Short mmCIF file of C-alpha atoms in Angstrom, two decimals:
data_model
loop_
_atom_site.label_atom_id
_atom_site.label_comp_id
_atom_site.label_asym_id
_atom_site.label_seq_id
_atom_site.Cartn_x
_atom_site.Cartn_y
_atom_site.Cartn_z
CA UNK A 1 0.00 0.00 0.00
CA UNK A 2 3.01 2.48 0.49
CA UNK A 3 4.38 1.62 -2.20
CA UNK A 4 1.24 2.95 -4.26
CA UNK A 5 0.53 6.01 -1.48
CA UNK A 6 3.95 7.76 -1.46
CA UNK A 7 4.14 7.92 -5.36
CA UNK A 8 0.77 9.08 -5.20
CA UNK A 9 1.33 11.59 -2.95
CA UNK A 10 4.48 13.08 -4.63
CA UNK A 11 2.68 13.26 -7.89
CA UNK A 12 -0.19 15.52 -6.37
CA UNK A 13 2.20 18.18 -4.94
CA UNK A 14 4.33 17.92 -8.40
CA UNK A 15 1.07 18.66 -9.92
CA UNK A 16 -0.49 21.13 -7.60
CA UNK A 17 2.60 23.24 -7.65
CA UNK A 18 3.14 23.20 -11.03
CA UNK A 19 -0.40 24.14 -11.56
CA UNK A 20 -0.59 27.08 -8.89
CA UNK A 21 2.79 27.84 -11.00
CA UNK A 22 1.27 28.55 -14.93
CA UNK A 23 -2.22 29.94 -12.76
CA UNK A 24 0.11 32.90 -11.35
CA UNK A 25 1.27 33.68 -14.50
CA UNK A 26 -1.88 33.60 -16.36
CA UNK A 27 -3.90 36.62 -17.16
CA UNK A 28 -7.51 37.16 -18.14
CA UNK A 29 -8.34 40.17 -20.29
CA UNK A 30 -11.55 42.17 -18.77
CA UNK A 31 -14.45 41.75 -20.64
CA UNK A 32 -15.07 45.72 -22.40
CA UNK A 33 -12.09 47.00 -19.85
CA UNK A 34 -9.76 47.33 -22.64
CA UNK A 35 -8.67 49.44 -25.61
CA UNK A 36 -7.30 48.82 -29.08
CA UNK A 37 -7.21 52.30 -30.45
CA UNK A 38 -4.81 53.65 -33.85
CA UNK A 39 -4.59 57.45 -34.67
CA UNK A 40 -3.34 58.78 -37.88
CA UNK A 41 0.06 60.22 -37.29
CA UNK A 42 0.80 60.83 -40.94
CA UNK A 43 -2.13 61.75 -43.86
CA UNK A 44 -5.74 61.78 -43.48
CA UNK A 45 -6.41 62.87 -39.79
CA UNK A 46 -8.55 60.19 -38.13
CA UNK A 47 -8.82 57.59 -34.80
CA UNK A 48 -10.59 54.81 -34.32
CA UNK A 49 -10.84 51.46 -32.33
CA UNK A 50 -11.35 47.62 -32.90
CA UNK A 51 -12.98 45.32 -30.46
CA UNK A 52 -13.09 41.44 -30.23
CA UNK A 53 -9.57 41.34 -28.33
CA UNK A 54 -8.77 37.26 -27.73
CA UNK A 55 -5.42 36.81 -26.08
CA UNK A 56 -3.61 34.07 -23.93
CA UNK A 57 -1.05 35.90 -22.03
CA UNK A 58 1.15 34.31 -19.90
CA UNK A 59 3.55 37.31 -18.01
CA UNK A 60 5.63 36.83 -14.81
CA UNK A 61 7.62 39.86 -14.25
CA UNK A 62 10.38 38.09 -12.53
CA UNK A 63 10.49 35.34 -14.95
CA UNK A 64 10.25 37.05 -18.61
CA UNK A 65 11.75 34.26 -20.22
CA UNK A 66 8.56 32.19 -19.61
CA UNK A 67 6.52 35.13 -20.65
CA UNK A 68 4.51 34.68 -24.29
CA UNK A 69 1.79 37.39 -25.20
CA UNK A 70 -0.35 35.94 -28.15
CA UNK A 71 -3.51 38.16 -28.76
CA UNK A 72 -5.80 38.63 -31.93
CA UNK A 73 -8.03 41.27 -32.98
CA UNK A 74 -11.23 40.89 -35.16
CA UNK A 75 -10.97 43.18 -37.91
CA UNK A 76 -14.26 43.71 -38.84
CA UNK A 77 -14.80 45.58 -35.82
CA UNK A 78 -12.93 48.25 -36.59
CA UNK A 79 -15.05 51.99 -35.67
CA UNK A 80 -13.72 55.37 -36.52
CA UNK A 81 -16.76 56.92 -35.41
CA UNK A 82 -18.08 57.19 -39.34
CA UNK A 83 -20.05 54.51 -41.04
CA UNK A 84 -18.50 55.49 -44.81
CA UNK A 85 -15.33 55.29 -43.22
CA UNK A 86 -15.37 52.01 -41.52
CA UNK A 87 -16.34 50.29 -44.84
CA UNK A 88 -13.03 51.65 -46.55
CA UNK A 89 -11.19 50.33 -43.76
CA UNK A 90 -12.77 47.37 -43.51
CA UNK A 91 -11.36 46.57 -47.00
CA UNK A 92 -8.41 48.47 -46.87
CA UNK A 93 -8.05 45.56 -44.15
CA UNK A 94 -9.01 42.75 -46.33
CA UNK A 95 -11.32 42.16 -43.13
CA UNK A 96 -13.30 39.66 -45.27
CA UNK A 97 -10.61 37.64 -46.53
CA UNK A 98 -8.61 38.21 -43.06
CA UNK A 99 -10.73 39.01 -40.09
CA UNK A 100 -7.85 38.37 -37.85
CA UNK A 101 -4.87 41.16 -37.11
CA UNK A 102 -2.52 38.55 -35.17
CA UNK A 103 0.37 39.59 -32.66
CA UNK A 104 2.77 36.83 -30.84
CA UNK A 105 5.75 37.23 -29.10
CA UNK A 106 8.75 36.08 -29.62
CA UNK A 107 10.59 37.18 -26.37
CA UNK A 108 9.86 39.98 -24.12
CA UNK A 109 13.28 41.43 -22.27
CA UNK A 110 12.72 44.16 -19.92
CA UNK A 111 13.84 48.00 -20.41
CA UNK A 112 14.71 51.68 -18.58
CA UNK A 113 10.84 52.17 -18.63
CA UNK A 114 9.13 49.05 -18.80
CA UNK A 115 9.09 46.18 -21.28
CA UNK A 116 9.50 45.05 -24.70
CA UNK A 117 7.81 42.56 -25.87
CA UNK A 118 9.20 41.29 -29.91
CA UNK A 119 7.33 39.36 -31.88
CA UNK A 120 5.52 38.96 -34.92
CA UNK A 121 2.39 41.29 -36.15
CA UNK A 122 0.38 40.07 -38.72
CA UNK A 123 -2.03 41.92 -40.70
CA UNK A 124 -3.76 41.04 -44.05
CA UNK A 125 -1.18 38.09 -44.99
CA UNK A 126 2.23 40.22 -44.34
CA UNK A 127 3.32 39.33 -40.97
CA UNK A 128 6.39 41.36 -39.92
CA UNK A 129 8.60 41.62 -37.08
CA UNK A 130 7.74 44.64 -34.70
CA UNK A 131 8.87 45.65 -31.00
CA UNK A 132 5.99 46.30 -28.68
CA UNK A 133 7.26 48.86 -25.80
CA UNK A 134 4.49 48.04 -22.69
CA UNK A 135 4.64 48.85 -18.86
CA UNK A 136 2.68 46.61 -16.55
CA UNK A 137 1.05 47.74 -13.39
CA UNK A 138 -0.10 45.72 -10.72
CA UNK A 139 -3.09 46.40 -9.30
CA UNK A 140 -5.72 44.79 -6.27
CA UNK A 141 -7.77 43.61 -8.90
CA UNK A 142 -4.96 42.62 -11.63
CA UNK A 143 -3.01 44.72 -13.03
CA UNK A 144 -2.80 47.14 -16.54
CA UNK A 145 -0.73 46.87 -19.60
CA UNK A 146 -0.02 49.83 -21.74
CA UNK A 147 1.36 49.85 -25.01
CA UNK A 148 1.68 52.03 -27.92
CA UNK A 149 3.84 51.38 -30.99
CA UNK A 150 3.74 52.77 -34.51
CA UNK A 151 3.04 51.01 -38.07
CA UNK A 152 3.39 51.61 -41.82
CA UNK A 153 -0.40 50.74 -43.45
CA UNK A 154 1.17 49.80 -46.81
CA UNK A 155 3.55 47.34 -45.42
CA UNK A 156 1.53 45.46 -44.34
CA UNK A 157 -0.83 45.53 -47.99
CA UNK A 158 -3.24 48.41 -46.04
CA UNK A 159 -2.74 50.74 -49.29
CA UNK A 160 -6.35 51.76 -50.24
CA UNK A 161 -6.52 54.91 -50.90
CA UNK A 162 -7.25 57.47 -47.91
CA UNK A 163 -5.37 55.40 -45.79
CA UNK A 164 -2.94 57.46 -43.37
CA UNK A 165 0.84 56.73 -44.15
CA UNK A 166 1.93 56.46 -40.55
CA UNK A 167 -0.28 54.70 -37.59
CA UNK A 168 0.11 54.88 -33.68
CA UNK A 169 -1.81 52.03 -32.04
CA UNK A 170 -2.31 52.34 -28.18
CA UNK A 171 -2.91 49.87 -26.55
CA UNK A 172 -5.16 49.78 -22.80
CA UNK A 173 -5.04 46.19 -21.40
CA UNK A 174 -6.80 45.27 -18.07
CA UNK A 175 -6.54 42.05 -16.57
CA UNK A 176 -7.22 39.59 -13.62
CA UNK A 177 -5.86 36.20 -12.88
CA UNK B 1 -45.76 89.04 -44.19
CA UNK B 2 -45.63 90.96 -41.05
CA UNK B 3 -42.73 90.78 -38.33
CA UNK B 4 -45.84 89.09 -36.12
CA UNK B 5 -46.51 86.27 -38.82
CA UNK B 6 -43.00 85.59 -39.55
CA UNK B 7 -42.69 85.07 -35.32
CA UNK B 8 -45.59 82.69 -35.46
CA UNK B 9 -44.38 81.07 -39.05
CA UNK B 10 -40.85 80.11 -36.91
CA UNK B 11 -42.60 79.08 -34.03
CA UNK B 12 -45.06 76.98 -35.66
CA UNK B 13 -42.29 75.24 -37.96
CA UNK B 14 -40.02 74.51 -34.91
CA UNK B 15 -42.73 72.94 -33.14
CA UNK B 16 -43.89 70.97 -35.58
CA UNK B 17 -40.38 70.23 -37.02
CA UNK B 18 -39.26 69.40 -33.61
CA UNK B 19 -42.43 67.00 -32.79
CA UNK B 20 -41.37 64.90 -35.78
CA UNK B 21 -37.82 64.77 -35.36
CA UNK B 22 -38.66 62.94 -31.93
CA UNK B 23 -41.39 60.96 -33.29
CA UNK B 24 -38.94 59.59 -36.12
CA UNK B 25 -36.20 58.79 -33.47
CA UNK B 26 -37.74 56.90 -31.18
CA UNK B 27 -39.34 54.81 -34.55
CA UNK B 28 -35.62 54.44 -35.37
CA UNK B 29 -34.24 53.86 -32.52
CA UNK B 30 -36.85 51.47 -31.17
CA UNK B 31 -36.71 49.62 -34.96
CA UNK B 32 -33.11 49.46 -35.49
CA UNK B 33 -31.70 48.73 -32.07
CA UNK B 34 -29.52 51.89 -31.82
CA UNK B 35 -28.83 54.65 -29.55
CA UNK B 36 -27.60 58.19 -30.68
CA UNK B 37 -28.95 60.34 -27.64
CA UNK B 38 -25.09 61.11 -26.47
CA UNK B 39 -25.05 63.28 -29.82
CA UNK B 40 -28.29 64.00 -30.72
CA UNK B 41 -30.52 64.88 -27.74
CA UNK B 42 -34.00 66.12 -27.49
CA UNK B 43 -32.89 69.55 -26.84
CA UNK B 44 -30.28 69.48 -29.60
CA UNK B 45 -33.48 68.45 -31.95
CA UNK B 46 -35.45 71.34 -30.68
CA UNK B 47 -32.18 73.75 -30.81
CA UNK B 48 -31.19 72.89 -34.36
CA UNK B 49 -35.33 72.94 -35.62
CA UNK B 50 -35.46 76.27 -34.30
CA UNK B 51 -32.70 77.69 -35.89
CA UNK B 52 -33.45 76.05 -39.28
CA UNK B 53 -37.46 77.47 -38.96
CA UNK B 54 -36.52 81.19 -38.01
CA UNK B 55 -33.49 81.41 -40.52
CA UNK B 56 -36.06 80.41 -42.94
CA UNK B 57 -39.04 82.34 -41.90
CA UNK B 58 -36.66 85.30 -41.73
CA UNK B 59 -35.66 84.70 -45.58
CA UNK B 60 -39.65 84.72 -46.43
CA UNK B 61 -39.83 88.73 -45.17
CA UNK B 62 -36.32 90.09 -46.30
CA UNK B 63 -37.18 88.28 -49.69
CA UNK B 64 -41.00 89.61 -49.83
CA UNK B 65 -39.64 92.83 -48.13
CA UNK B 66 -36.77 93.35 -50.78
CA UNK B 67 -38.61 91.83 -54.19
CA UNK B 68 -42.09 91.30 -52.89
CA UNK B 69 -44.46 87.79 -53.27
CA UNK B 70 -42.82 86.45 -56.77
CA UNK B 71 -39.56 85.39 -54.77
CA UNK B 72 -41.47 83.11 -52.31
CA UNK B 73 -40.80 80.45 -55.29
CA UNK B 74 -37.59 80.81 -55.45
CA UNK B 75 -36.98 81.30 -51.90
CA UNK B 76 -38.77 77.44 -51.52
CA UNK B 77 -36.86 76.20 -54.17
CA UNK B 78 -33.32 77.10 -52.26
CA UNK B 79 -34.69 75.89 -49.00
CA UNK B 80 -35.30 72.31 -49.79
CA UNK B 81 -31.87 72.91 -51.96
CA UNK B 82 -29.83 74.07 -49.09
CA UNK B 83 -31.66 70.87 -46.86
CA UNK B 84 -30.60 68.55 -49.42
CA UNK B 85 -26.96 69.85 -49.29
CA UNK B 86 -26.67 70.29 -45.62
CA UNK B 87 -26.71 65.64 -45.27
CA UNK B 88 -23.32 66.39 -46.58
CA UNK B 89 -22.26 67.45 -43.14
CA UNK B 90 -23.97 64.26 -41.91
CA UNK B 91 -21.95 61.91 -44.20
CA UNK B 92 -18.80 63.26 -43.23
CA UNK B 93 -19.94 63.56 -39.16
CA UNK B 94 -17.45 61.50 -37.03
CA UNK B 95 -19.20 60.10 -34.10
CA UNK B 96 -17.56 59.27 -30.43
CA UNK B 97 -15.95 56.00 -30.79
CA UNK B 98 -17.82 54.43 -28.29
CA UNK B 99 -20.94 54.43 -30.31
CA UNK B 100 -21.65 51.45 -31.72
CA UNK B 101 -23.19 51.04 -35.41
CA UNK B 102 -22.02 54.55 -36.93
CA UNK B 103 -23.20 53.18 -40.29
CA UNK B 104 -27.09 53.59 -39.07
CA UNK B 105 -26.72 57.29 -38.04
CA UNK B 106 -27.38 58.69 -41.34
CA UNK B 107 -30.62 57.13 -41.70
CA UNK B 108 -31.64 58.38 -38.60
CA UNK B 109 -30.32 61.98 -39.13
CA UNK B 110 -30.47 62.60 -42.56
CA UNK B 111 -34.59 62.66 -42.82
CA UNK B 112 -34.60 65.31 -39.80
CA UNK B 113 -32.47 67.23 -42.30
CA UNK B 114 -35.89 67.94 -44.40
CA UNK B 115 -38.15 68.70 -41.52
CA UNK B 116 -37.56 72.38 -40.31
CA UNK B 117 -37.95 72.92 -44.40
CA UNK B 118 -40.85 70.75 -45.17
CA UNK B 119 -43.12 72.34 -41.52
CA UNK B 120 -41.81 76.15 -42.69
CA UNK B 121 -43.08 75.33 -46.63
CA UNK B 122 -46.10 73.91 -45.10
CA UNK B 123 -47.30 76.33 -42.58
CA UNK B 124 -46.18 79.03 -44.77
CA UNK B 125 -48.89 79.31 -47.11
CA UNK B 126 -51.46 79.29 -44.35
CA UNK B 127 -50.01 82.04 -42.66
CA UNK B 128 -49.62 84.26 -45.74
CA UNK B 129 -53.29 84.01 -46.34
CA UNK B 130 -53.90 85.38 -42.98
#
């Protein structure tokens, strides 16, 4: 019987620990507590926003090399506040053919003001390389990442005309565990 | 057209204007499952039907006053022009972006475009008779 019982027992608090382990790390993004939001920074002057953020995001800020950020955005959601306008965007985006806009880290290393997270943005079907500058703050609830990072429409196949030349997307992330 | 008519003309024309541009959006909003009232309140309705109905009653008696009676026509004719040009402004209107459904706020604001001129072009004749 001990020989079955001791095994047993060292395989629960193997399993427990390395559960309670990947649960710490985990993080749940709010339902409507976030914001995916792009201003024009070059060309036609406009902002907008896209909903339908799905993410798995696995961040330890003592143990980045475990950290992965995947997260995908439906692009058919996308609202500048004008009906005409969201049309042309929503084919500038190809959102029929690609309702996904896909980002996935590759690393994320730590800088003099927060993080970086690397990793690959895909939009239409270009997927390039970018660097995502965040910070992360902890709070009772969970905690808050902000990020903001700029893009070039047209390489990523986003050339339709009207579209700006230069993007900035924020980013506004809440999350619990 | 006295100064007393042209009062009543703008009053009359708001109200009425005003009466269907809240009848219409509750329809709309009711039908379509939208809500505009963060830009377009009731007293924005009232505000804008006012302006539109006093602007135009005041055109009737500088027109009548400056070529007399055989301008009304023409006067009419620019009215529902100008309110046909002015859903221009409500194409290219950028709502908040935390209103959902921006594609359905033209159909809801472009009809309320026509009311100030279609109460003033209705009411008018009935005054003038007076």
């Amino acid at each position: 019987m001990k020989k079955i019982i001791y095994p047993a027992f060292i395989a629960t608090i193997i399993s427990t620990s390395a559960f309670t382990i990947v649960t710490g790390n985990n993080w749940t993004v709010k339902e409507d507590s976030y914001t995916v939001k792009f201003n024009s920074k070059k060309g036609k002057d406009f902002s907008g926003i896209f909903k339908g953020l799905k993410s798995s995001i696995q961040f330890d800020e003592a143990n980045l090399s475990t950290s992965k950020i995947s997260a995908s955005i439906d692009a058919n959601t996308v609202n500048t506040g004008n009906g005409m306008r969201n049309k042309h965007a929503r084919q500038g985006l190809g959102a029929d053919k690609f309702p996904n806009i896909k980002f996935e880290s590759v690393a994320i290393v730590k800088t003099s003001s927060g993080y970086e997270a690397n990793g690959k943005l895909t939009v239409k079907d270009v997927t390039k390389e970018i660097k995502l500058p965040f910070t992360f703050n902890k709070n009772a609830n969970g905690g808050v990442f902000v990020g903001k990072f700029q893009l070039i429409p047209s390489e990523y196949h986003v050339d339709k005309s009207g579209t700006p030349e230069l993007l900035e997307i924020e980013l506004n992330v809440e999350v619990t565990q | 057209m006295n100064w007393r008519n042209i009062i009543l003309l703008g009053l009359i024309g708001t109200t009425l204007s005003a009466i269907a541009c809240a009848i219409y959006a509750r329809i709309y909003t009711q039908a379509f499952y939208v809500d505009f009232s963060k830009v377009i309140a009731l007293p924005n309705m009232i505000a804008a039907c006012a302006i539109g109905c006093f602007l135009m009653a005041t055109g009737y008696a500088l027109a009548i006053k400056w070529k007399g009676e055989k301008t009304v026509g023409w006067l009419n004719v620019a009215y529902s022009v100008l309110s046909f040009a002015s859903i221009v402004g409500v194409l290219g209107f950028n709502l908040p972006l935390d209103i959902e459904s921006p594609e359905m706020f033209p159909g809801m604001v472009i009809p309320m475009h026509f009311f100030p001129a279609l109460s003033v072009l209705s009411v008018y004749p009935l005054l003038k008779s007076k």
